[in-house]
Amino acid sequence: MTNTNHFLEIDDLTATELQTVLDRAETYKDAQQNGDDHADLAGQTLGMIFQKPSTRTRVSFETGMTQLGGHAVFLGEDDIQLGRGEPLKDTSRTLSRYVDAVMARVFKHDNIEVLAEYASVPIVNGLTDDAHPCQTLADLQTIREQEGGFEDVSAAWIGDGNNVAQSFTVGAALTDIDLTVATPAGYGIDDAVVERARDLGGDPTITTDPIEAVTDADIIYTDVWISMGQEDERDVRMTDFEGFQVCSDLLEHAPEASVMHCLPAHRGEEITDDVIESDHSVVFDQAENRLHAQKALLSWLLEA
C-alpha cells in the first residue's frame, strides 16, 4: 500500500495485498457461516461519516464492526460540526483522537483526500463521485467465488462509466480479468482511469456496442443510469442509454454469464426484473460480500 495506510482507491492495494484481503474475506465468510468467533477488532471503533444516504454501506460496515467485536459510530453530516461549516481537516484530526479508523461516504473525491491528508488513523473510501473501491472488493470476491479464481475470466461492464465502473476497471486490471466496457458515447470512464488500468497491466476494451461487450462473457455487470445528484438529467439519459439494458435478449449472447449489479437497481431501466430474479443473477451474493470484504479490509488496515 501507500505509506498513508488509507484505502481511497482500489489500487491503494497492490495485486498481492488485494489477494490477501480477499483470502481474509473468504475466511471471515466461512467463520460467520460456521458460527465461529472472529472478534479480531475487539475494543476498536470505526467512525462513519455520511454525506450521502446508504443502505448497504452503512449496514455492512456497522454489522461488520460488531461481528469483529468492535463498535461503529454513525456520523451524519448534520449530526456533527461538519454540517455547520467545520473544515474537513479539523474533523479529520479530531476524529483521529477518538476512533481507530474512519469510513467516509462523500460526494467530492477531494473531500476523502483531505480527510486522509490530516488523519492519523486509516481512512476508508465508502464512496465518492469518482470511486467506490469497497464495492470493487465485494465484486472481486463474488467473481472469485463464481469462477473459482480470476484466470481466464472475461467481464463486461454495460451502461454508465460511473464511479463503480471506474473502480471495477482498475480492480479488473489488478486481477487480470479481461474487461470490456460498453457505454454510450459521452458516458465512458475517464481516460485517466483507463491509463491507470493499463499501467497495472490491464488492457480494457472500450466500446459503445453492448452486444460486442457481452458476447461469451463470464460476468456481466451493470449499474443505474441515473445516480444520486443526476436526477435532472433523467430524460436525456433515458434516451441516451437506449439499447444498454441488461435483459434476456442481451443474455442470449452470453448464455452462461453471471449477472452483477451493485444495487440499488432501477428495475426496468438498466436491468429487467426477470434477469435480476433469474439463475444468472448473483446480485445478492455480491451485496452480502460487502460485509465480508469490508471486515477483511478493516482488520488488514488495523493489522489485526
PDB file of C-alpha atoms in Angstrom:
ATOM      1  CA  MET A   1       0.000   0.000   0.000  1.00  0.00           C
ATOM      2  CA  THR A   2       0.919   3.642   0.045  1.00  0.00           C
ATOM      3  CA  ASN A   3       2.652   4.829   3.167  1.00  0.00           C
ATOM      4  CA  THR A   4      -0.529   6.551   4.357  1.00  0.00           C
ATOM      5  CA  ASN A   5      -2.280   3.246   5.175  1.00  0.00           C
ATOM      6  CA  HIS A   6      -5.544   4.599   3.762  1.00  0.00           C
ATOM      7  CA  PHE A   7      -7.926   2.952   1.286  1.00  0.00           C
ATOM      8  CA  LEU A   8      -9.134   5.642  -1.088  1.00  0.00           C
ATOM      9  CA  GLU A   9      -8.817   3.737  -4.381  1.00  0.00           C
ATOM     10  CA  ILE A  10      -8.771   0.011  -5.147  1.00  0.00           C
ATOM     11  CA  ASP A  11      -5.147   0.294  -6.319  1.00  0.00           C
ATOM     12  CA  ASP A  12      -4.056   1.577  -2.939  1.00  0.00           C
ATOM     13  CA  LEU A  13      -3.678  -2.203  -2.595  1.00  0.00           C
ATOM     14  CA  THR A  14      -1.071  -3.981  -4.654  1.00  0.00           C
ATOM     15  CA  ALA A  15      -2.167  -7.105  -6.516  1.00  0.00           C
ATOM     16  CA  THR A  16      -0.631  -9.241  -3.781  1.00  0.00           C
ATOM     17  CA  GLU A  17      -2.259  -7.242  -0.984  1.00  0.00           C
ATOM     18  CA  LEU A  18      -5.598  -7.440  -2.760  1.00  0.00           C
ATOM     19  CA  GLN A  19      -5.382 -11.238  -2.859  1.00  0.00           C
ATOM     20  CA  THR A  20      -4.500 -11.233   0.852  1.00  0.00           C
ATOM     21  CA  VAL A  21      -7.596  -9.186   1.682  1.00  0.00           C
ATOM     22  CA  LEU A  22      -9.800 -11.426  -0.485  1.00  0.00           C
ATOM     23  CA  ASP A  23      -8.376 -14.516   1.210  1.00  0.00           C
ATOM     24  CA  ARG A  24      -9.231 -12.991   4.560  1.00  0.00           C
ATOM     25  CA  ALA A  25     -12.738 -12.137   3.335  1.00  0.00           C
ATOM     26  CA  GLU A  26     -13.263 -15.782   2.437  1.00  0.00           C
ATOM     27  CA  THR A  27     -12.055 -16.805   5.885  1.00  0.00           C
ATOM     28  CA  TYR A  28     -14.451 -14.379   7.565  1.00  0.00           C
ATOM     29  CA  LYS A  29     -17.358 -15.572   5.429  1.00  0.00           C
ATOM     30  CA  ASP A  30     -16.659 -19.170   6.407  1.00  0.00           C
ATOM     31  CA  ALA A  31     -16.345 -18.166  10.057  1.00  0.00           C
ATOM     32  CA  GLN A  32     -19.693 -16.417  10.049  1.00  0.00           C
ATOM     33  CA  GLN A  33     -21.431 -19.280   8.289  1.00  0.00           C
ATOM     34  CA  ASN A  34     -19.930 -21.769  10.756  1.00  0.00           C
ATOM     35  CA  GLY A  35     -20.716 -19.622  13.785  1.00  0.00           C
ATOM     36  CA  ASP A  36     -17.020 -19.250  14.650  1.00  0.00           C
ATOM     37  CA  ASP A  37     -15.868 -16.299  16.722  1.00  0.00           C
ATOM     38  CA  HIS A  38     -13.771 -13.769  14.805  1.00  0.00           C
ATOM     39  CA  ALA A  39     -13.669 -10.774  17.151  1.00  0.00           C
ATOM     40  CA  ASP A  40     -10.369  -9.548  15.741  1.00  0.00           C
ATOM     41  CA  LEU A  41     -11.123  -5.861  16.366  1.00  0.00           C
ATOM     42  CA  ALA A  42     -12.396  -6.127  19.933  1.00  0.00           C
ATOM     43  CA  GLY A  43     -12.421  -2.749  21.643  1.00  0.00           C
ATOM     44  CA  GLN A  44     -11.867  -0.773  18.426  1.00  0.00           C
ATOM     45  CA  THR A  45     -14.168   1.876  16.982  1.00  0.00           C
ATOM     46  CA  LEU A  46     -14.998   2.871  13.415  1.00  0.00           C
ATOM     47  CA  GLY A  47     -16.294   6.384  12.773  1.00  0.00           C
ATOM     48  CA  MET A  48     -18.658   6.511   9.766  1.00  0.00           C
ATOM     49  CA  ILE A  49     -19.170   9.869   8.018  1.00  0.00           C
ATOM     50  CA  PHE A  50     -22.144  10.021   5.647  1.00  0.00           C
ATOM     51  CA  GLN A  51     -22.834  12.920   3.280  1.00  0.00           C
ATOM     52  CA  LYS A  52     -24.796  10.542   1.018  1.00  0.00           C
ATOM     53  CA  PRO A  53     -27.564   8.180   2.153  1.00  0.00           C
ATOM     54  CA  SER A  54     -26.883   4.468   2.108  1.00  0.00           C
ATOM     55  CA  THR A  55     -28.314   1.036   2.809  1.00  0.00           C
ATOM     56  CA  ARG A  56     -25.544  -1.455   2.059  1.00  0.00           C
ATOM     57  CA  THR A  57     -22.589   0.711   3.045  1.00  0.00           C
ATOM     58  CA  ARG A  58     -23.973   1.684   6.433  1.00  0.00           C
ATOM     59  CA  VAL A  59     -25.377  -1.692   7.425  1.00  0.00           C
ATOM     60  CA  SER A  60     -22.419  -3.741   6.182  1.00  0.00           C
ATOM     61  CA  PHE A  61     -19.798  -1.604   7.920  1.00  0.00           C
ATOM     62  CA  GLU A  62     -21.763  -1.307  11.157  1.00  0.00           C
ATOM     63  CA  THR A  63     -22.613  -5.015  11.259  1.00  0.00           C
ATOM     64  CA  GLY A  64     -19.062  -5.905  10.272  1.00  0.00           C
ATOM     65  CA  MET A  65     -17.548  -3.965  13.151  1.00  0.00           C
ATOM     66  CA  THR A  66     -19.998  -5.614  15.560  1.00  0.00           C
ATOM     67  CA  GLN A  67     -19.078  -9.075  14.279  1.00  0.00           C
ATOM     68  CA  LEU A  68     -15.392  -8.211  14.643  1.00  0.00           C
ATOM     69  CA  GLY A  69     -16.011  -7.312  18.272  1.00  0.00           C
ATOM     70  CA  GLY A  70     -15.735  -3.571  17.753  1.00  0.00           C
ATOM     71  CA  HIS A  71     -18.133  -0.666  17.525  1.00  0.00           C
ATOM     72  CA  ALA A  72     -19.258   1.714  14.777  1.00  0.00           C
ATOM     73  CA  VAL A  73     -20.473   5.294  15.222  1.00  0.00           C
ATOM     74  CA  PHE A  74     -22.769   6.808  12.597  1.00  0.00           C
ATOM     75  CA  LEU A  75     -21.899  10.427  11.843  1.00  0.00           C
ATOM     76  CA  GLY A  76     -24.383  12.092   9.529  1.00  0.00           C
ATOM     77  CA  GLU A  77     -23.248  15.405   8.103  1.00  0.00           C
ATOM     78  CA  ASP A  78     -25.918  17.264  10.068  1.00  0.00           C
ATOM     79  CA  ASP A  79     -25.138  15.337  13.256  1.00  0.00           C
ATOM     80  CA  ILE A  80     -21.592  16.676  13.559  1.00  0.00           C
ATOM     81  CA  GLN A  81     -19.937  20.057  13.148  1.00  0.00           C
ATOM     82  CA  LEU A  82     -19.087  19.237   9.529  1.00  0.00           C
ATOM     83  CA  GLY A  83     -22.642  20.203   8.672  1.00  0.00           C
ATOM     84  CA  ARG A  84     -22.151  23.578  10.365  1.00  0.00           C
ATOM     85  CA  GLY A  85     -19.098  24.522   8.422  1.00  0.00           C
ATOM     86  CA  GLU A  86     -16.230  22.903  10.321  1.00  0.00           C
ATOM     87  CA  PRO A  87     -13.303  22.334   7.925  1.00  0.00           C
ATOM     88  CA  LEU A  88     -12.769  18.712   6.922  1.00  0.00           C
ATOM     89  CA  LYS A  89      -9.187  18.875   8.146  1.00  0.00           C
ATOM     90  CA  ASP A  90     -10.387  19.759  11.653  1.00  0.00           C
ATOM     91  CA  THR A  91     -12.969  16.975  11.650  1.00  0.00           C
ATOM     92  CA  SER A  92     -10.320  14.529  10.488  1.00  0.00           C
ATOM     93  CA  ARG A  93      -7.771  15.463  13.140  1.00  0.00           C
ATOM     94  CA  THR A  94     -10.382  15.407  15.895  1.00  0.00           C
ATOM     95  CA  LEU A  95     -11.833  12.033  14.939  1.00  0.00           C
ATOM     96  CA  SER A  96      -8.317  10.614  14.779  1.00  0.00           C
ATOM     97  CA  ARG A  97      -8.083  11.231  18.538  1.00  0.00           C
ATOM     98  CA  TYR A  98     -11.292   9.263  19.207  1.00  0.00           C
ATOM     99  CA  VAL A  99     -11.588   6.345  16.786  1.00  0.00           C
ATOM    100  CA  ASP A 100      -9.340   3.692  15.272  1.00  0.00           C
ATOM    101  CA  ALA A 101     -10.462   4.188  11.656  1.00  0.00           C
ATOM    102  CA  VAL A 102     -12.855   6.361   9.654  1.00  0.00           C
ATOM    103  CA  MET A 103     -15.083   5.323   6.761  1.00  0.00           C
ATOM    104  CA  ALA A 104     -16.486   8.254   4.773  1.00  0.00           C
ATOM    105  CA  ARG A 105     -19.187   8.297   2.094  1.00  0.00           C
ATOM    106  CA  VAL A 106     -18.958  11.711   0.449  1.00  0.00           C
ATOM    107  CA  PHE A 107     -19.602  13.482  -2.829  1.00  0.00           C
ATOM    108  CA  LYS A 108     -16.321  15.027  -3.965  1.00  0.00           C
ATOM    109  CA  HIS A 109     -13.272  12.788  -4.156  1.00  0.00           C
ATOM    110  CA  ASP A 110     -11.207  15.758  -2.993  1.00  0.00           C
ATOM    111  CA  ASN A 111     -13.020  15.526   0.346  1.00  0.00           C
ATOM    112  CA  ILE A 112     -11.854  11.976   1.050  1.00  0.00           C
ATOM    113  CA  GLU A 113      -8.322  13.025   0.132  1.00  0.00           C
ATOM    114  CA  VAL A 114      -8.436  15.908   2.629  1.00  0.00           C
ATOM    115  CA  LEU A 115      -9.669  13.561   5.349  1.00  0.00           C
ATOM    116  CA  ALA A 116      -6.766  11.224   4.594  1.00  0.00           C
ATOM    117  CA  GLU A 117      -4.190  14.015   4.461  1.00  0.00           C
ATOM    118  CA  TYR A 118      -4.955  15.154   8.003  1.00  0.00           C
ATOM    119  CA  ALA A 119      -5.856  11.829   9.645  1.00  0.00           C
ATOM    120  CA  SER A 120      -3.582   9.780  11.843  1.00  0.00           C
ATOM    121  CA  VAL A 121      -5.846   6.709  11.517  1.00  0.00           C
ATOM    122  CA  PRO A 122      -6.844   4.776   8.365  1.00  0.00           C
ATOM    123  CA  ILE A 123      -9.423   6.463   6.147  1.00  0.00           C
ATOM    124  CA  VAL A 124     -11.650   4.200   4.039  1.00  0.00           C
ATOM    125  CA  ASN A 125     -13.486   5.485   0.982  1.00  0.00           C
ATOM    126  CA  GLY A 126     -17.091   4.311   1.345  1.00  0.00           C
ATOM    127  CA  LEU A 127     -17.946   6.050  -1.939  1.00  0.00           C
ATOM    128  CA  THR A 128     -17.149   9.266  -3.779  1.00  0.00           C
ATOM    129  CA  ASP A 129     -18.350  10.590  -7.101  1.00  0.00           C
ATOM    130  CA  ASP A 130     -15.147   9.209  -8.667  1.00  0.00           C
ATOM    131  CA  ALA A 131     -14.619   5.843  -6.985  1.00  0.00           C
ATOM    132  CA  HIS A 132     -16.228   3.039  -4.984  1.00  0.00           C
ATOM    133  CA  PRO A 133     -13.341   0.728  -4.038  1.00  0.00           C
ATOM    134  CA  CYS A 134     -15.197  -1.119  -1.263  1.00  0.00           C
ATOM    135  CA  GLN A 135     -17.769  -2.195  -3.824  1.00  0.00           C
ATOM    136  CA  THR A 136     -14.962  -3.472  -6.040  1.00  0.00           C
ATOM    137  CA  LEU A 137     -13.622  -5.623  -3.202  1.00  0.00           C
ATOM    138  CA  ALA A 138     -17.029  -7.291  -2.920  1.00  0.00           C
ATOM    139  CA  ASP A 139     -17.283  -7.586  -6.709  1.00  0.00           C
ATOM    140  CA  LEU A 140     -13.951  -9.362  -6.935  1.00  0.00           C
ATOM    141  CA  GLN A 141     -14.809 -11.676  -4.052  1.00  0.00           C
ATOM    142  CA  THR A 142     -18.036 -12.587  -5.856  1.00  0.00           C
ATOM    143  CA  ILE A 143     -16.280 -13.252  -9.154  1.00  0.00           C
ATOM    144  CA  ARG A 144     -13.673 -15.398  -7.420  1.00  0.00           C
ATOM    145  CA  GLU A 145     -16.443 -17.456  -5.821  1.00  0.00           C
ATOM    146  CA  GLN A 146     -18.336 -17.848  -9.094  1.00  0.00           C
ATOM    147  CA  GLU A 147     -15.349 -18.612 -11.316  1.00  0.00           C
ATOM    148  CA  GLY A 148     -13.017 -20.338  -8.858  1.00  0.00           C
ATOM    149  CA  GLY A 149     -10.433 -17.591  -9.332  1.00  0.00           C
ATOM    150  CA  PHE A 150      -9.561 -14.927 -11.875  1.00  0.00           C
ATOM    151  CA  GLU A 151      -7.637 -16.865 -14.515  1.00  0.00           C
ATOM    152  CA  ASP A 152      -9.209 -16.636 -17.985  1.00  0.00           C
ATOM    153  CA  VAL A 153     -12.214 -14.713 -16.656  1.00  0.00           C
ATOM    154  CA  SER A 154     -13.884 -12.227 -19.003  1.00  0.00           C
ATOM    155  CA  ALA A 155     -16.214  -9.493 -17.787  1.00  0.00           C
ATOM    156  CA  ALA A 156     -18.385  -6.882 -19.466  1.00  0.00           C
ATOM    157  CA  TRP A 157     -19.458  -3.585 -17.943  1.00  0.00           C
ATOM    158  CA  ILE A 158     -22.667  -2.305 -19.566  1.00  0.00           C
ATOM    159  CA  GLY A 159     -24.052   1.198 -19.034  1.00  0.00           C
ATOM    160  CA  ASP A 160     -22.723   4.326 -17.367  1.00  0.00           C
ATOM    161  CA  GLY A 161     -18.993   4.790 -16.843  1.00  0.00           C
ATOM    162  CA  ASN A 162     -19.608   5.938 -13.284  1.00  0.00           C
ATOM    163  CA  ASN A 163     -17.636   5.623 -10.035  1.00  0.00           C
ATOM    164  CA  VAL A 164     -18.411   1.906  -9.689  1.00  0.00           C
ATOM    165  CA  ALA A 165     -17.312   1.260 -13.272  1.00  0.00           C
ATOM    166  CA  GLN A 166     -14.083   3.166 -12.737  1.00  0.00           C
ATOM    167  CA  SER A 167     -13.079   1.268  -9.605  1.00  0.00           C
ATOM    168  CA  PHE A 168     -14.069  -2.034 -11.205  1.00  0.00           C
ATOM    169  CA  THR A 169     -11.922  -1.276 -14.254  1.00  0.00           C
ATOM    170  CA  VAL A 170      -8.854  -0.817 -12.066  1.00  0.00           C
ATOM    171  CA  GLY A 171      -9.759  -3.849  -9.938  1.00  0.00           C
ATOM    172  CA  ALA A 172     -10.039  -5.973 -13.080  1.00  0.00           C
ATOM    173  CA  ALA A 173      -6.536  -4.894 -14.069  1.00  0.00           C
ATOM    174  CA  LEU A 174      -5.181  -5.870 -10.649  1.00  0.00           C
ATOM    175  CA  THR A 175      -6.641  -9.375 -11.024  1.00  0.00           C
ATOM    176  CA  ASP A 176      -6.002  -9.926 -14.752  1.00  0.00           C
ATOM    177  CA  ILE A 177      -9.704 -10.045 -15.599  1.00  0.00           C
ATOM    178  CA  ASP A 178     -10.299  -9.471 -19.319  1.00  0.00           C
ATOM    179  CA  LEU A 179     -12.679  -6.498 -19.231  1.00  0.00           C
ATOM    180  CA  THR A 180     -14.759  -4.836 -21.905  1.00  0.00           C
ATOM    181  CA  VAL A 181     -16.542  -1.582 -21.045  1.00  0.00           C
ATOM    182  CA  ALA A 182     -19.571  -0.650 -23.161  1.00  0.00           C
ATOM    183  CA  THR A 183     -21.076   2.792 -22.609  1.00  0.00           C
ATOM    184  CA  PRO A 184     -22.981   5.240 -24.792  1.00  0.00           C
ATOM    185  CA  ALA A 185     -20.810   7.896 -26.411  1.00  0.00           C
ATOM    186  CA  GLY A 186     -20.067  10.617 -23.891  1.00  0.00           C
ATOM    187  CA  TYR A 187     -20.634   8.397 -20.860  1.00  0.00           C
ATOM    188  CA  GLY A 188     -17.361   6.477 -20.785  1.00  0.00           C
ATOM    189  CA  ILE A 189     -14.953   6.076 -17.920  1.00  0.00           C
ATOM    190  CA  ASP A 190     -12.236   8.704 -17.566  1.00  0.00           C
ATOM    191  CA  ASP A 191      -9.210   8.350 -19.811  1.00  0.00           C
ATOM    192  CA  ALA A 192      -7.014   8.645 -16.722  1.00  0.00           C
ATOM    193  CA  VAL A 193      -8.687   5.558 -15.234  1.00  0.00           C
ATOM    194  CA  VAL A 194      -8.056   3.579 -18.419  1.00  0.00           C
ATOM    195  CA  GLU A 195      -4.400   4.613 -18.253  1.00  0.00           C
ATOM    196  CA  ARG A 196      -4.173   3.559 -14.596  1.00  0.00           C
ATOM    197  CA  ALA A 197      -5.565   0.163 -15.535  1.00  0.00           C
ATOM    198  CA  ARG A 198      -3.039  -0.183 -18.343  1.00  0.00           C
ATOM    199  CA  ASP A 199      -0.189   0.865 -16.079  1.00  0.00           C
ATOM    200  CA  LEU A 200      -1.212  -2.029 -13.825  1.00  0.00           C
ATOM    201  CA  GLY A 201      -1.004  -4.480 -16.716  1.00  0.00           C
ATOM    202  CA  GLY A 202      -4.661  -4.469 -17.714  1.00  0.00           C
ATOM    203  CA  ASP A 203      -5.943  -3.815 -21.209  1.00  0.00           C
ATOM    204  CA  PRO A 204      -9.629  -2.872 -21.004  1.00  0.00           C
ATOM    205  CA  THR A 205     -11.502  -2.825 -24.286  1.00  0.00           C
ATOM    206  CA  ILE A 206     -13.629   0.292 -24.701  1.00  0.00           C
ATOM    207  CA  THR A 207     -16.689   0.156 -26.963  1.00  0.00           C
ATOM    208  CA  THR A 208     -20.151   1.609 -27.486  1.00  0.00           C
ATOM    209  CA  ASP A 209     -21.597  -1.785 -28.505  1.00  0.00           C
ATOM    210  CA  PRO A 210     -23.151  -3.759 -25.633  1.00  0.00           C
ATOM    211  CA  ILE A 211     -23.559  -6.920 -27.729  1.00  0.00           C
ATOM    212  CA  GLU A 212     -19.871  -6.904 -28.608  1.00  0.00           C
ATOM    213  CA  ALA A 213     -19.045  -6.445 -24.933  1.00  0.00           C
ATOM    214  CA  VAL A 214     -21.121  -9.308 -23.548  1.00  0.00           C
ATOM    215  CA  THR A 215     -20.553 -11.928 -26.230  1.00  0.00           C
ATOM    216  CA  ASP A 216     -19.290 -15.070 -24.452  1.00  0.00           C
ATOM    217  CA  ALA A 217     -18.550 -13.090 -21.264  1.00  0.00           C
ATOM    218  CA  ASP A 218     -18.378 -14.890 -17.907  1.00  0.00           C
ATOM    219  CA  ILE A 219     -19.569 -11.820 -15.975  1.00  0.00           C
ATOM    220  CA  ILE A 220     -21.989  -9.079 -16.995  1.00  0.00           C
ATOM    221  CA  TYR A 221     -22.099  -6.058 -14.687  1.00  0.00           C
ATOM    222  CA  THR A 222     -24.354  -3.026 -14.745  1.00  0.00           C
ATOM    223  CA  ASP A 223     -25.435  -0.152 -12.528  1.00  0.00           C
ATOM    224  CA  VAL A 224     -28.039   2.597 -12.552  1.00  0.00           C
ATOM    225  CA  TRP A 225     -28.066   5.063 -15.416  1.00  0.00           C
ATOM    226  CA  ILE A 226     -29.092   7.932 -13.151  1.00  0.00           C
ATOM    227  CA  SER A 227     -27.031   8.265  -9.978  1.00  0.00           C
ATOM    228  CA  MET A 228     -27.685  10.467  -6.956  1.00  0.00           C
ATOM    229  CA  GLY A 229     -27.425  14.106  -7.999  1.00  0.00           C
ATOM    230  CA  GLN A 230     -28.215  13.395 -11.675  1.00  0.00           C
ATOM    231  CA  GLU A 231     -31.998  13.381 -11.412  1.00  0.00           C
ATOM    232  CA  ASP A 232     -32.319  16.495 -13.581  1.00  0.00           C
ATOM    233  CA  GLU A 233     -30.612  14.563 -16.419  1.00  0.00           C
ATOM    234  CA  ARG A 234     -33.156  11.765 -16.349  1.00  0.00           C
ATOM    235  CA  ASP A 235     -34.944  12.405 -19.651  1.00  0.00           C
ATOM    236  CA  VAL A 236     -31.724  12.837 -21.602  1.00  0.00           C
ATOM    237  CA  ARG A 237     -30.088   9.788 -20.041  1.00  0.00           C
ATOM    238  CA  MET A 238     -33.067   7.524 -20.630  1.00  0.00           C
ATOM    239  CA  THR A 239     -32.791   8.354 -24.327  1.00  0.00           C
ATOM    240  CA  ASP A 240     -29.015   8.111 -24.499  1.00  0.00           C
ATOM    241  CA  PHE A 241     -28.893   4.702 -22.775  1.00  0.00           C
ATOM    242  CA  GLU A 242     -31.457   3.048 -25.019  1.00  0.00           C
ATOM    243  CA  GLY A 243     -30.109  -0.362 -26.050  1.00  0.00           C
ATOM    244  CA  PHE A 244     -27.894  -0.755 -22.968  1.00  0.00           C
ATOM    245  CA  GLN A 245     -30.408  -2.591 -20.779  1.00  0.00           C
ATOM    246  CA  VAL A 246     -29.266  -5.929 -19.378  1.00  0.00           C
ATOM    247  CA  CYS A 247     -32.205  -8.060 -20.477  1.00  0.00           C
ATOM    248  CA  SER A 248     -32.900 -11.597 -21.647  1.00  0.00           C
ATOM    249  CA  ASP A 249     -32.172 -10.657 -25.262  1.00  0.00           C
ATOM    250  CA  LEU A 250     -28.706  -9.414 -24.330  1.00  0.00           C
ATOM    251  CA  LEU A 251     -28.035 -12.548 -22.281  1.00  0.00           C
ATOM    252  CA  GLU A 252     -28.568 -14.687 -25.372  1.00  0.00           C
ATOM    253  CA  HIS A 253     -25.067 -13.571 -26.374  1.00  0.00           C
ATOM    254  CA  ALA A 254     -23.611 -14.847 -23.081  1.00  0.00           C
ATOM    255  CA  PRO A 255     -25.831 -17.766 -22.036  1.00  0.00           C
ATOM    256  CA  GLU A 256     -23.552 -18.913 -19.188  1.00  0.00           C
ATOM    257  CA  ALA A 257     -22.799 -15.476 -17.731  1.00  0.00           C
ATOM    258  CA  SER A 258     -23.338 -14.422 -14.141  1.00  0.00           C
ATOM    259  CA  VAL A 259     -25.045 -11.031 -13.820  1.00  0.00           C
ATOM    260  CA  MET A 260     -23.913  -8.481 -11.245  1.00  0.00           C
ATOM    261  CA  HIS A 261     -25.373  -5.184 -10.015  1.00  0.00           C
ATOM    262  CA  CYS A 262     -24.124  -3.172  -7.055  1.00  0.00           C
ATOM    263  CA  LEU A 263     -27.671  -2.093  -6.057  1.00  0.00           C
ATOM    264  CA  PRO A 264     -29.955  -0.284  -5.647  1.00  0.00           C
ATOM    265  CA  ALA A 265     -31.351  -1.302  -9.021  1.00  0.00           C
ATOM    266  CA  HIS A 266     -33.874   0.598 -11.090  1.00  0.00           C
ATOM    267  CA  ARG A 267     -35.671  -2.477 -12.361  1.00  0.00           C
ATOM    268  CA  GLY A 268     -36.993  -1.963 -15.851  1.00  0.00           C
ATOM    269  CA  GLU A 269     -34.296   0.598 -16.674  1.00  0.00           C
ATOM    270  CA  GLU A 270     -30.684  -0.653 -16.674  1.00  0.00           C
ATOM    271  CA  ILE A 271     -31.739  -4.222 -15.833  1.00  0.00           C
ATOM    272  CA  THR A 272     -35.001  -6.120 -16.188  1.00  0.00           C
ATOM    273  CA  ASP A 273     -36.829  -7.709 -13.309  1.00  0.00           C
ATOM    274  CA  ASP A 274     -36.670 -11.169 -14.883  1.00  0.00           C
ATOM    275  CA  VAL A 275     -32.872 -11.014 -15.193  1.00  0.00           C
ATOM    276  CA  ILE A 276     -32.253  -9.851 -11.642  1.00  0.00           C
ATOM    277  CA  GLU A 277     -34.529 -12.649 -10.413  1.00  0.00           C
ATOM    278  CA  SER A 278     -33.039 -15.294 -12.723  1.00  0.00           C
ATOM    279  CA  ASP A 279     -30.479 -18.016 -12.088  1.00  0.00           C
ATOM    280  CA  HIS A 280     -27.929 -15.797 -13.838  1.00  0.00           C
ATOM    281  CA  SER A 281     -28.121 -13.250 -11.029  1.00  0.00           C
ATOM    282  CA  VAL A 282     -25.505 -13.188  -8.257  1.00  0.00           C
ATOM    283  CA  VAL A 283     -26.633  -9.729  -7.168  1.00  0.00           C
ATOM    284  CA  PHE A 284     -27.466 -10.660  -3.591  1.00  0.00           C
ATOM    285  CA  ASP A 285     -24.327 -12.753  -3.113  1.00  0.00           C
ATOM    286  CA  GLN A 286     -22.493  -9.646  -4.266  1.00  0.00           C
ATOM    287  CA  ALA A 287     -24.376  -7.496  -1.735  1.00  0.00           C
ATOM    288  CA  GLU A 288     -23.602  -9.938   1.069  1.00  0.00           C
ATOM    289  CA  ASN A 289     -19.931  -9.887   0.182  1.00  0.00           C
ATOM    290  CA  ARG A 290     -19.754  -6.188   1.027  1.00  0.00           C
ATOM    291  CA  LEU A 291     -19.886  -7.360   4.653  1.00  0.00           C
ATOM    292  CA  HIS A 292     -17.129  -9.942   4.413  1.00  0.00           C
ATOM    293  CA  ALA A 293     -14.803  -7.935   2.173  1.00  0.00           C
ATOM    294  CA  GLN A 294     -15.042  -4.845   4.363  1.00  0.00           C
ATOM    295  CA  LYS A 295     -14.382  -6.824   7.527  1.00  0.00           C
ATOM    296  CA  ALA A 296     -11.275  -8.176   5.831  1.00  0.00           C
ATOM    297  CA  LEU A 297     -10.207  -4.698   4.762  1.00  0.00           C
ATOM    298  CA  LEU A 298     -10.675  -3.189   8.219  1.00  0.00           C
ATOM    299  CA  SER A 299      -8.806  -5.948  10.002  1.00  0.00           C
ATOM    300  CA  TRP A 300      -5.998  -5.734   7.438  1.00  0.00           C
ATOM    301  CA  LEU A 301      -5.744  -1.946   7.729  1.00  0.00           C
ATOM    302  CA  LEU A 302      -5.714  -2.186  11.526  1.00  0.00           C
ATOM    303  CA  GLU A 303      -3.240  -5.068  11.418  1.00  0.00           C
ATOM    304  CA  ALA A 304      -5.497  -7.418  13.376  1.00  0.00           C
TER     305      ALA A 304
END
